[in-house]
PDB file of C-alpha atoms in Angstrom:
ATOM      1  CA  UNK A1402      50.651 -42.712 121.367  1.00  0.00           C
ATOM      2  CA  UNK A1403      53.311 -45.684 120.972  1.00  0.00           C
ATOM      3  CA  UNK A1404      56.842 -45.139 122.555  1.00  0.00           C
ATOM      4  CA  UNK A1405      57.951 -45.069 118.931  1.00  0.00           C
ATOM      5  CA  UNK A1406      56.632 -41.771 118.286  1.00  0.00           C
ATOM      6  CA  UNK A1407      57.606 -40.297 121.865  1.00  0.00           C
ATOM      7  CA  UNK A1408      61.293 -41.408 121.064  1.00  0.00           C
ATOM      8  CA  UNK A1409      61.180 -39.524 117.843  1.00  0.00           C
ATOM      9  CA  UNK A1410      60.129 -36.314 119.768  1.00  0.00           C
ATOM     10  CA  UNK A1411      63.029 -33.854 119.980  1.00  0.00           C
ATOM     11  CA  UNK A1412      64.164 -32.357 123.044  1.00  0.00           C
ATOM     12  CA  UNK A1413      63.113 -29.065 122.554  1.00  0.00           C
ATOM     13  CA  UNK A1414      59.751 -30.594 122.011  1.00  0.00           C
ATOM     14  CA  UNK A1415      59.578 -31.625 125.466  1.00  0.00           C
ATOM     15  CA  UNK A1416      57.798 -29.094 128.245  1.00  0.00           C
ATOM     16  CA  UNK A1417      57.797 -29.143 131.863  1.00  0.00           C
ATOM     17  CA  UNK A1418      54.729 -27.724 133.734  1.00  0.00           C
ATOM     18  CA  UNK A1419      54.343 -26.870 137.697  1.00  0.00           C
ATOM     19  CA  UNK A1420      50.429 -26.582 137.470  1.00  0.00           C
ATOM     20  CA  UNK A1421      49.397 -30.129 138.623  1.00  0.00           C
ATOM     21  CA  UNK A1422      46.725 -31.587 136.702  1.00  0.00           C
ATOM     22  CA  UNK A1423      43.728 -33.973 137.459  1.00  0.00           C
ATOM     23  CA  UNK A1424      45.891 -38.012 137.164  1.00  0.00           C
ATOM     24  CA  UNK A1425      49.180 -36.476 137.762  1.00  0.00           C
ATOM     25  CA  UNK A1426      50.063 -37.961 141.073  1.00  0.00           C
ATOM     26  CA  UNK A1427      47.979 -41.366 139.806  1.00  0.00           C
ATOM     27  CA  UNK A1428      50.707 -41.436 137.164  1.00  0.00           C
ATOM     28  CA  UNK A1429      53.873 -40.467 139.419  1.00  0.00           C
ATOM     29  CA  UNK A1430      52.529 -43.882 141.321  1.00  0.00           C
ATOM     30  CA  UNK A1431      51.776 -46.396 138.369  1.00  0.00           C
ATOM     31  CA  UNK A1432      55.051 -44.840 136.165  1.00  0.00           C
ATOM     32  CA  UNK A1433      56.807 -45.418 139.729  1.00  0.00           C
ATOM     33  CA  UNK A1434      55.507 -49.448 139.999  1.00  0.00           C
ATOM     34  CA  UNK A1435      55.549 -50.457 136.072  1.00  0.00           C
ATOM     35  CA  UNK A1436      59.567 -48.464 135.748  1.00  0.00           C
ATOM     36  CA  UNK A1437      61.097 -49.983 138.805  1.00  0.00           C
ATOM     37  CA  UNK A1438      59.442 -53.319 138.659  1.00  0.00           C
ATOM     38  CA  UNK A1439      60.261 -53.538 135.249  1.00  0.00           C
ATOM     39  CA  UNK A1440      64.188 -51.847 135.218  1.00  0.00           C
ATOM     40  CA  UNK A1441      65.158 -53.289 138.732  1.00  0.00           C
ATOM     41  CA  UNK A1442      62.619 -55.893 139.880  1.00  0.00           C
ATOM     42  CA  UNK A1443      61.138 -53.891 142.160  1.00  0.00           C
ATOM     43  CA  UNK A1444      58.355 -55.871 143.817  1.00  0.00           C
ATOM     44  CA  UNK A1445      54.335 -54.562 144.589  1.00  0.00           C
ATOM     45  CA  UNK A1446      56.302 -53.172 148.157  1.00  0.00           C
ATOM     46  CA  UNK A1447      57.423 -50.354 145.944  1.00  0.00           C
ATOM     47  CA  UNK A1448      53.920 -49.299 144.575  1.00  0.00           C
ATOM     48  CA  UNK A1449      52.817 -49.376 148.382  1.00  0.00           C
ATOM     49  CA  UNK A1450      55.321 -47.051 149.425  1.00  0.00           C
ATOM     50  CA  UNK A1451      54.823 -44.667 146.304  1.00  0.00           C
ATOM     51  CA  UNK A1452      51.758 -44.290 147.224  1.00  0.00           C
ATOM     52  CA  UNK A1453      52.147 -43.538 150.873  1.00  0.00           C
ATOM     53  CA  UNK A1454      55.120 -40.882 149.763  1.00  0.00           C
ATOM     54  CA  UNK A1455      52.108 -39.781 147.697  1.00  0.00           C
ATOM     55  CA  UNK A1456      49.516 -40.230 150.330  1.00  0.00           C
ATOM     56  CA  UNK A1457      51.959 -37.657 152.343  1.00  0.00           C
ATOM     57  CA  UNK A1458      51.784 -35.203 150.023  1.00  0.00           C
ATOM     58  CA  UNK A1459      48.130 -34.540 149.721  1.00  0.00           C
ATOM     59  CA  UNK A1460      47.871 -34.441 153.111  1.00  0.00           C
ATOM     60  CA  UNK A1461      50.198 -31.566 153.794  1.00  0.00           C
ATOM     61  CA  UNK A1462      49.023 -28.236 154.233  1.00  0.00           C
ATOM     62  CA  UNK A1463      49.048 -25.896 150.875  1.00  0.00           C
ATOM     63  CA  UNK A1464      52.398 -24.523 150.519  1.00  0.00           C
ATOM     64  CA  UNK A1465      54.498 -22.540 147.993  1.00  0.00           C
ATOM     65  CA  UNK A1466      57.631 -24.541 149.566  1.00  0.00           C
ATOM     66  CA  UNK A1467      56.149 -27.582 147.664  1.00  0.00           C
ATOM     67  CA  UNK A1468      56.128 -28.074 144.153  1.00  0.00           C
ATOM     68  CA  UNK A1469      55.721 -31.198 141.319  1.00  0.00           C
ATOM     69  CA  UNK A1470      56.617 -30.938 138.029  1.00  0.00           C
ATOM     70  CA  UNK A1471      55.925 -33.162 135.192  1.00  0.00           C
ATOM     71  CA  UNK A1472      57.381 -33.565 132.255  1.00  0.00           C
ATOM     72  CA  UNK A1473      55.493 -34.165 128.784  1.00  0.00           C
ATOM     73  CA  UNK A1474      56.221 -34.787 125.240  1.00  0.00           C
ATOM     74  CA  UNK A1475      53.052 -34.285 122.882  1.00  0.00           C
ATOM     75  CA  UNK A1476      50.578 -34.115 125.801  1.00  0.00           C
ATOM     76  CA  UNK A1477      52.469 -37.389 126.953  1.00  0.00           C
ATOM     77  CA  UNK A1478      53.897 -37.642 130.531  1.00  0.00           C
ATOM     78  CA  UNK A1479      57.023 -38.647 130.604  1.00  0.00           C
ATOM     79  CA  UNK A1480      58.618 -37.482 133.760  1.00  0.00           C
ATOM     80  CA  UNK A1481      58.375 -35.796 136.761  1.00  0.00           C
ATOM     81  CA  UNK A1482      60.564 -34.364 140.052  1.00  0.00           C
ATOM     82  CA  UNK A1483      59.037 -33.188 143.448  1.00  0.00           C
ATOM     83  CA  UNK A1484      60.150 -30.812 146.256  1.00  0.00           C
ATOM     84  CA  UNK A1485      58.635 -30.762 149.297  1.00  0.00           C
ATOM     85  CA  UNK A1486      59.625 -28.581 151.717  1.00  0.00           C
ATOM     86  CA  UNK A1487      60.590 -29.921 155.236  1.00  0.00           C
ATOM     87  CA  UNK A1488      61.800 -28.400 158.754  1.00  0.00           C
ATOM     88  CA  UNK A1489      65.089 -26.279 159.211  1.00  0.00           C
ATOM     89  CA  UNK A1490      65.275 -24.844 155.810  1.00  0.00           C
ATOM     90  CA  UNK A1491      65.374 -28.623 154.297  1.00  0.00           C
ATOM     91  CA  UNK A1492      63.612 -29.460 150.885  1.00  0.00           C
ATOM     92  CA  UNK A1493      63.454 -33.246 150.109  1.00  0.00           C
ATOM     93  CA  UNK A1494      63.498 -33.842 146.418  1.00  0.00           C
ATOM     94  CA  UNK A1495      60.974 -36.878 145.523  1.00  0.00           C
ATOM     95  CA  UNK A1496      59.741 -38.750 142.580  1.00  0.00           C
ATOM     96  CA  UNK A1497      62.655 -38.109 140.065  1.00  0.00           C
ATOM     97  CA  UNK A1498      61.573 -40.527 137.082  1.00  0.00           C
ATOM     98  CA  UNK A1499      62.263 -40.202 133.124  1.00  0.00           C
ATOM     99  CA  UNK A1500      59.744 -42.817 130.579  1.00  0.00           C
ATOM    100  CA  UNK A1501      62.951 -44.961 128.818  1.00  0.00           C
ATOM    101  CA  UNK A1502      61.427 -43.589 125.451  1.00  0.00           C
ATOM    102  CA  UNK A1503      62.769 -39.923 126.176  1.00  0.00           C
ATOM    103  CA  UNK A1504      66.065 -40.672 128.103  1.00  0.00           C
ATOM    104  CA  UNK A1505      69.170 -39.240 126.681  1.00  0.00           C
ATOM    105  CA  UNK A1506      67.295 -36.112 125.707  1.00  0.00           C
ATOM    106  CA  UNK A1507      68.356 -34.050 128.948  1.00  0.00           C
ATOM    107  CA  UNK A1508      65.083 -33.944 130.302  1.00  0.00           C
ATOM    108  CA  UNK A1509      66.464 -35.644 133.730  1.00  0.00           C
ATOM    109  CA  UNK A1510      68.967 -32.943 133.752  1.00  0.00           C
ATOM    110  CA  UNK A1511      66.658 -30.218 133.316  1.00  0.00           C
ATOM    111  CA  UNK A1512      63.708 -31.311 135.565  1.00  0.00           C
ATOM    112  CA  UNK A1513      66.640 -31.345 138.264  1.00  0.00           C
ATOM    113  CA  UNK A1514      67.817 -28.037 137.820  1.00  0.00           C
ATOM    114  CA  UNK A1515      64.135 -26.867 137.657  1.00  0.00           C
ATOM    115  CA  UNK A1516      64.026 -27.902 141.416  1.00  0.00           C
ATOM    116  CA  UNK A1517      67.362 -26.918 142.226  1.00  0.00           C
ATOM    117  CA  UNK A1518      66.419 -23.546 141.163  1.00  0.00           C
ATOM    118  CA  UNK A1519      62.959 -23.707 143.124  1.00  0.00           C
ATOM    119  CA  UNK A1520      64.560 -24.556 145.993  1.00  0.00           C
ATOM    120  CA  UNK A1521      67.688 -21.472 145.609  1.00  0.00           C
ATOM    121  CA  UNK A1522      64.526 -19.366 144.931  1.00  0.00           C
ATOM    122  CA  UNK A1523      61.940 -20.484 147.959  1.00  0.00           C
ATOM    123  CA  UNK A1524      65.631 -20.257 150.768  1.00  0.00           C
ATOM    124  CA  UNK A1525      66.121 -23.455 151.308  1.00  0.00           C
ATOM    125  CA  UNK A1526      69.493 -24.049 152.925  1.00  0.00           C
ATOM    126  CA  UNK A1527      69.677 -27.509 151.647  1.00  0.00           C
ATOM    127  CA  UNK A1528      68.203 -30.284 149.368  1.00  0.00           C
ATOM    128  CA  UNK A1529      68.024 -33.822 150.434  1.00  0.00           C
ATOM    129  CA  UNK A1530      67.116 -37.120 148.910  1.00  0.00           C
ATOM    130  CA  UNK A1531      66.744 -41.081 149.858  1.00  0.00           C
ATOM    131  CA  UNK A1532      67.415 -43.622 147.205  1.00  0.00           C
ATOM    132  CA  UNK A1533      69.031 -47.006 146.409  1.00  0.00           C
ATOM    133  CA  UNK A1534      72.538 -48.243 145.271  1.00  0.00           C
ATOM    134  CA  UNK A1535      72.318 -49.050 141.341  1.00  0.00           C
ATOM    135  CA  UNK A1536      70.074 -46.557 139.909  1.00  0.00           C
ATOM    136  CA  UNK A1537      73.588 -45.471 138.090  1.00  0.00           C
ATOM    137  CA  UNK A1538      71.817 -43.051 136.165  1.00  0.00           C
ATOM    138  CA  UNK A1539      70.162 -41.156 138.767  1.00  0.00           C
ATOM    139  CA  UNK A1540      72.933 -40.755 140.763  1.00  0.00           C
ATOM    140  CA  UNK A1541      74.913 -39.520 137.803  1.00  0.00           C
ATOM    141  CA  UNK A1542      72.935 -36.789 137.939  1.00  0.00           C
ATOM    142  CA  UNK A1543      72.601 -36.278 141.718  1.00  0.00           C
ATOM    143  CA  UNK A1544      76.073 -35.981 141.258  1.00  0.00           C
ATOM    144  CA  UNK A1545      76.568 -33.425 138.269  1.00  0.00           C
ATOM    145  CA  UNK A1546      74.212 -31.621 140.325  1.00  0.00           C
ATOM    146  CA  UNK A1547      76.433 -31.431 142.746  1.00  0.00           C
ATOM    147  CA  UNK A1548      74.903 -33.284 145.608  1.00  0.00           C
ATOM    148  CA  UNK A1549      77.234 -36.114 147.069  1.00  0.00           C
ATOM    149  CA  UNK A1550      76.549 -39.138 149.351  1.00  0.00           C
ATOM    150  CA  UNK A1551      76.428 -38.497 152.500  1.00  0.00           C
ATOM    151  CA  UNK A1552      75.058 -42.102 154.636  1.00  0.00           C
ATOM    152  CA  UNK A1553      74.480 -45.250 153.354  1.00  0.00           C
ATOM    153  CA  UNK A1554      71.883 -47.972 155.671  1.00  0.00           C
ATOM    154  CA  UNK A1555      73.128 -51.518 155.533  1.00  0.00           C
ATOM    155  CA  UNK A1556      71.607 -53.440 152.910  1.00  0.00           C
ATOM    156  CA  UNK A1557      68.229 -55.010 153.272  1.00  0.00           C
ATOM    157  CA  UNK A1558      65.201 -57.073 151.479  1.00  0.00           C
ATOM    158  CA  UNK A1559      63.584 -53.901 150.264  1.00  0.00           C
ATOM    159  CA  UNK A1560      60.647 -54.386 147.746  1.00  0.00           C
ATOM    160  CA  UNK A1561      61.820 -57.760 147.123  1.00  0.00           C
ATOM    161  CA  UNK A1562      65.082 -57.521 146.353  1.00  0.00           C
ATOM    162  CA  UNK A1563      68.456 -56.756 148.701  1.00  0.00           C
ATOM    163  CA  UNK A1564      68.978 -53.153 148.293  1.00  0.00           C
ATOM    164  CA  UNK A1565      71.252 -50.370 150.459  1.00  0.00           C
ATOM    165  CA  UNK A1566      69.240 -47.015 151.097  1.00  0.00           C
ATOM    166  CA  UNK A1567      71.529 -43.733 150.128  1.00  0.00           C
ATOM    167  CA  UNK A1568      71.035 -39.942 151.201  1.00  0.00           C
ATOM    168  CA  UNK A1569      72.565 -37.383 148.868  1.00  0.00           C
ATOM    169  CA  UNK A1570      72.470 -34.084 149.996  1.00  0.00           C
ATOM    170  CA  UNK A1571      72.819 -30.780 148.497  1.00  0.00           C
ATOM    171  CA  UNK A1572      73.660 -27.407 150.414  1.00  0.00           C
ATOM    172  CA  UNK A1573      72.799 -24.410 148.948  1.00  0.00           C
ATOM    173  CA  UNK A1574      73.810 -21.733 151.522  1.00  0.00           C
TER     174      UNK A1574
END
């Protein structure tokens, strides 16, 4: 399927699942390298660490404090969100990506409130996240979310390109 028709697909149209599937984390990696490379110049650094992130996640034992969803329109993915469940009642939110050719439909809004909700449900106390300065439209929605900065690292060469690392944090206790 083209974007053309995915852009065409209404938002109700769009589903979410929490059953991972056989290529789901191969896609959260390549829809990680193509989007940033292509949207912010993200060099093959990025793909590396994508992969390790991902790497990480396999290897941890079987939990119900971890969970992936993935968004798809017409058996499409299009978008995904992660929570992984960390020490002292922490969950680390990971992997929050929306394909360009559904954006504007919501579906960032509601794949974050799917695992704001997880995490309310599993007892977290609080949700955490890393990420860069000038992915605006993420941190739009960290913020309507209602997480806020909370430390920013001096900027560095990071995948190629000078970037400042940000953690947003969420309590929900």
């Amino acid at each position: 399927m083209d974007d053309a028709q995915v852009d065409s697909t209404p938002a109700s149209a769009l589903s979410i699942r929490a059953t991972p599937q056989p290529g789901d984390l191969g896609w959260i990696v390549t829809a990680h390298a193509e989007l940033y490379a292509r949207e912010y110049g993200f060099g093959p650094g990025f793909e590396t660490y994508v992969i390790e992130t991902v790497a990480e996640y396999v290897r941890m034992p079987s939990s119900e404090r971890h969970r992936i969803w993935i968004a798809e329109a017409d058996g499409r993915r299009v978008g995904c969100v992660a929570i992984l469940g960390r020490e002292r009642g922490e969950a680390q939110l990971r992997w929050f990506l929306t394909d360009p050719a559904v954006r504007g439909q919501g579906l960032g809004r509601r794949l974050l409130r799917e695992a704001v909700a997880f995490c309310r449900r599993q007892g977290f106390r609080s949700i955490y996240l890393w990420t860069v300065n000038g992915l605006d439209a993420a941190a739009q929605l960290y913020r309507e979310a209602g997480f806020t900065r909370t430390e920013t690292r001096p900027e560095v060469l990071l995948w190629g390109i000078p970037l400042c690392e940000e953690r947003h944090d969420l309590p929900l206790t």
